[in-house]
Coordinates of C-alpha atoms in Angstrom, one line a residue:
A17 CA -209.3 -49.8 -108.2
A18 CA -207.0 -47.2 -107.0
G19 CA -203.7 -46.2 -108.6
T20 CA -200.5 -47.6 -107.2
G21 CA -197.8 -45.1 -107.8
L22 CA -195.6 -44.8 -104.8
I23 CA -193.2 -42.1 -103.7
M24 CA -191.0 -41.4 -100.7
R25 CA -192.1 -38.4 -98.5
E26 CA -190.6 -37.1 -95.3
F27 CA -192.9 -35.2 -92.9
F28 CA -191.5 -32.1 -91.2
A29 CA -193.2 -29.6 -89.0
D30 CA -193.6 -27.2 -91.9
G31 CA -195.1 -29.6 -94.5
Y32 CA -194.2 -32.3 -97.0
V33 CA -190.9 -32.7 -98.7
I34 CA -190.7 -35.2 -101.5
T35 CA -187.3 -37.0 -101.3
S36 CA -187.3 -39.8 -103.8
K37 CA -189.5 -42.3 -105.6
L38 CA -189.5 -45.4 -103.4
K39 CA -192.1 -47.8 -102.1
S40 CA -193.1 -46.0 -98.9
F41 CA -192.5 -42.7 -97.1
S42 CA -191.2 -42.0 -93.6
S43 CA -193.1 -40.4 -90.9
G44 CA -192.0 -38.7 -87.7
S45 CA -189.5 -36.0 -87.0
A46 CA -186.4 -35.3 -89.1
S47 CA -184.1 -35.9 -86.1
A48 CA -181.7 -38.9 -86.0
G49 CA -183.2 -42.0 -84.6
A50 CA -186.8 -41.1 -85.2
S51 CA -189.1 -44.1 -85.6
I52 CA -190.2 -44.8 -89.1
N53 CA -193.7 -46.0 -90.0
K54 CA -194.8 -47.3 -93.3
I55 CA -197.6 -45.3 -95.0
D56 CA -198.0 -46.4 -98.6
N57 CA -198.7 -43.6 -101.0
V58 CA -201.5 -44.0 -103.6
Y59 CA -201.9 -41.7 -106.6
A60 CA -205.3 -40.5 -107.6
E61 CA -207.3 -42.1 -110.3
T62 CA -206.4 -40.9 -113.8
K63 CA -209.6 -41.7 -115.6
P64 CA -212.3 -39.0 -115.8
N65 CA -215.5 -39.8 -114.0
E66 CA -218.4 -38.0 -115.5
E67 CA -220.9 -39.0 -112.9
L68 CA -218.6 -37.8 -110.2
E69 CA -218.0 -34.5 -112.1
K70 CA -221.7 -33.9 -112.3
I71 CA -222.3 -34.4 -108.6
I72 CA -219.3 -32.2 -107.7
I73 CA -220.7 -29.3 -109.8
E74 CA -224.2 -29.7 -108.5
T75 CA -223.3 -30.1 -104.8
L76 CA -220.9 -27.2 -104.7
N77 CA -222.9 -25.0 -107.2
I78 CA -219.7 -24.2 -109.1
P79 CA -220.4 -21.5 -111.7
D80 CA -219.8 -22.4 -115.4
D81 CA -217.0 -19.8 -115.6
Y82 CA -215.0 -21.7 -113.1
L83 CA -215.3 -25.2 -114.4
T84 CA -212.3 -25.0 -116.8
Q85 CA -210.2 -23.8 -113.9
T86 CA -211.3 -26.5 -111.4
T87 CA -209.5 -29.8 -111.0
Y88 CA -210.5 -32.9 -109.1
Y89 CA -208.5 -35.7 -107.6
Y90 CA -210.2 -38.9 -106.4
N91 CA -209.5 -42.3 -105.0
Y92 CA -211.7 -45.3 -104.3
V93 CA -211.8 -46.1 -100.6
D94 CA -213.7 -48.4 -98.2
L95 CA -213.7 -46.4 -95.0
N96 CA -216.4 -48.4 -93.3
M97 CA -215.0 -51.7 -94.5
D98 CA -218.2 -53.1 -95.9
G99 CA -216.7 -54.1 -99.2
A100 CA -218.4 -51.4 -101.2
D101 CA -216.4 -48.7 -103.0
E102 CA -216.7 -45.1 -101.7
I103 CA -215.0 -42.1 -103.3
F104 CA -213.0 -39.5 -101.6
V105 CA -212.5 -36.5 -103.9
V106 CA -210.7 -33.2 -103.4
V107 CA -211.8 -30.3 -105.6
M108 CA -209.2 -27.6 -106.3
G109 CA -209.7 -24.2 -108.0
P110 CA -210.4 -20.6 -107.4
Y111 CA -214.0 -21.3 -106.3
T112 CA -213.3 -24.3 -104.1
S113 CA -209.9 -23.6 -102.5
G114 CA -208.4 -21.0 -100.2
T115 CA -205.4 -20.4 -98.0
G116 CA -206.6 -23.1 -95.6
G117 CA -207.1 -25.8 -98.2
S118 CA -209.7 -27.1 -100.6
T119 CA -213.2 -28.6 -100.6
A120 CA -213.5 -32.3 -100.5
L121 CA -216.4 -34.7 -100.8
H122 CA -217.0 -38.2 -99.4
V123 CA -219.2 -39.9 -101.9
V124 CA -221.0 -43.2 -101.6
Q125 CA -222.8 -45.5 -104.0
T126 CA -226.5 -45.9 -103.7
N127 CA -229.2 -47.7 -105.7
Q128 CA -229.8 -44.4 -107.4
G129 CA -226.2 -43.8 -108.2
L130 CA -223.5 -41.7 -106.5
A131 CA -224.6 -39.6 -103.5
V132 CA -222.6 -37.1 -101.3
N133 CA -222.3 -38.3 -97.8
Q134 CA -220.3 -35.3 -96.5
V135 CA -218.6 -32.1 -97.6
F136 CA -215.3 -31.1 -96.1
T137 CA -213.5 -27.7 -96.3
L138 CA -209.8 -26.9 -95.4
M139 CA -208.7 -30.2 -96.9
R140 CA -205.0 -30.7 -97.9
T141 CA -203.5 -33.6 -99.8
P142 CA -202.4 -36.3 -99.3
I143 CA -205.1 -37.7 -96.9
I144 CA -204.0 -40.5 -94.7
V145 CA -206.5 -43.3 -94.3
S146 CA -205.3 -44.8 -91.1
D147 CA -205.4 -48.5 -90.2
K148 CA -207.0 -47.4 -86.9
V149 CA -210.7 -47.9 -86.7
T150 CA -213.1 -46.0 -84.5
K151 CA -216.8 -46.9 -84.3
G152 CA -216.4 -49.2 -87.3
V153 CA -214.8 -46.6 -89.6
K154 CA -211.2 -45.9 -90.4
E155 CA -209.8 -42.7 -89.1
L156 CA -208.5 -39.9 -91.4
V157 CA -205.3 -38.0 -90.7
V158 CA -204.7 -34.7 -92.5
R159 CA -202.6 -31.6 -92.2
Y160 CA -204.4 -28.5 -91.0
S161 CA -202.7 -25.2 -91.8
G162 CA -203.1 -21.9 -93.5
G163 CA -205.6 -19.2 -92.9
G164 CA -203.8 -18.1 -89.8
V165 CA -203.4 -21.6 -88.4
S166 CA -199.9 -23.0 -87.8
G167 CA -199.3 -26.4 -89.4
K168 CA -200.4 -29.4 -87.4
Y169 CA -201.8 -32.9 -88.0
V170 CA -205.3 -33.7 -87.0
V171 CA -207.3 -36.9 -86.7
L172 CA -210.8 -37.0 -88.1
T173 CA -213.1 -39.7 -86.6
C174 CA -216.5 -40.7 -87.9
S175 CA -219.6 -40.7 -85.7
D176 CA -223.2 -41.3 -87.0
G177 CA -222.0 -41.4 -90.6
N178 CA -220.0 -38.1 -90.6
F179 CA -216.4 -37.3 -89.9
T180 CA -215.2 -34.5 -87.6
P181 CA -214.6 -31.3 -89.6
V182 CA -210.9 -30.5 -90.2
N183 CA -211.0 -27.4 -88.0
Q184 CA -212.3 -29.6 -85.1
G185 CA -210.0 -32.5 -85.6
R186 CA -208.0 -33.9 -82.7
A187 CA -204.5 -32.5 -82.9
I188 CA -201.5 -34.8 -82.7
D189 CA -197.8 -34.1 -82.4
G190 CA -196.8 -36.0 -85.5
L191 CA -197.3 -39.3 -87.4
E192 CA -195.5 -41.5 -84.9
G193 CA -197.3 -44.9 -84.6
I194 CA -199.7 -44.2 -87.5
T195 CA -199.9 -46.7 -90.4
G196 CA -202.2 -46.8 -93.4
I197 CA -202.3 -45.4 -96.9
A198 CA -202.0 -41.8 -98.1
I199 CA -204.4 -41.2 -100.9
I200 CA -204.2 -38.4 -103.5
S201 CA -200.4 -38.4 -103.1
N202 CA -199.9 -36.7 -106.4
D203 CA -197.5 -33.8 -107.0
I204 CA -200.2 -31.3 -107.9
V205 CA -198.0 -28.7 -109.5
K206 CA -196.2 -31.4 -111.7
D207 CA -199.6 -32.8 -112.8
M208 CA -200.7 -29.3 -113.9
Q209 CA -197.4 -28.8 -115.8
E210 CA -197.6 -32.1 -117.5
G211 CA -201.3 -31.8 -118.4
K212 CA -202.3 -34.8 -116.2
A213 CA -204.9 -33.1 -114.0
L214 CA -208.6 -33.8 -114.4
F215 CA -210.7 -30.7 -115.0
L216 CA -214.4 -30.4 -114.5
R217 CA -214.6 -29.1 -118.0
K218 CA -211.9 -29.0 -120.7
N219 CA -211.0 -25.8 -122.5

């Protein structure tokens, strides 16, 4: 169900640099001869999701005054590979974001509707859903920086239904050897400029 827009990104020590619109992006150092791994980029869904909006507002207790300033980006995922859609959503705005990143929710489908499985902080996009599986769940790889922390990639693994918090993730030197997809690969600034971002409430 996820979008399929693809871009080329190169990863450097200080962050992401978009280079061109191609079918994959390179990972690793910028030095000559660095190995290149395919990580397909997936843009966030473009259709508003009212049920998801409601659960975001209720879970994070976002005041009404902030709703028109708060955007959300989501993708359907299947992290535990059971064939059922889950949702990973990043919520961006003055109430949910800071210098270290934004708040994110891992949402699952239940017989009663959507339910929040886990709340993350310090989340930056894109989020790499790795092909590597630990304890039956795909690992997540994210960039951890800001708030006094120098930029680094960390691996989040799931145990007993919950992932490692970003600030406790296992640090890695780079993206060498990692394959998978990078969800929410949107150019956030461009989306805002072009009016494509999804807001929790329209003006």
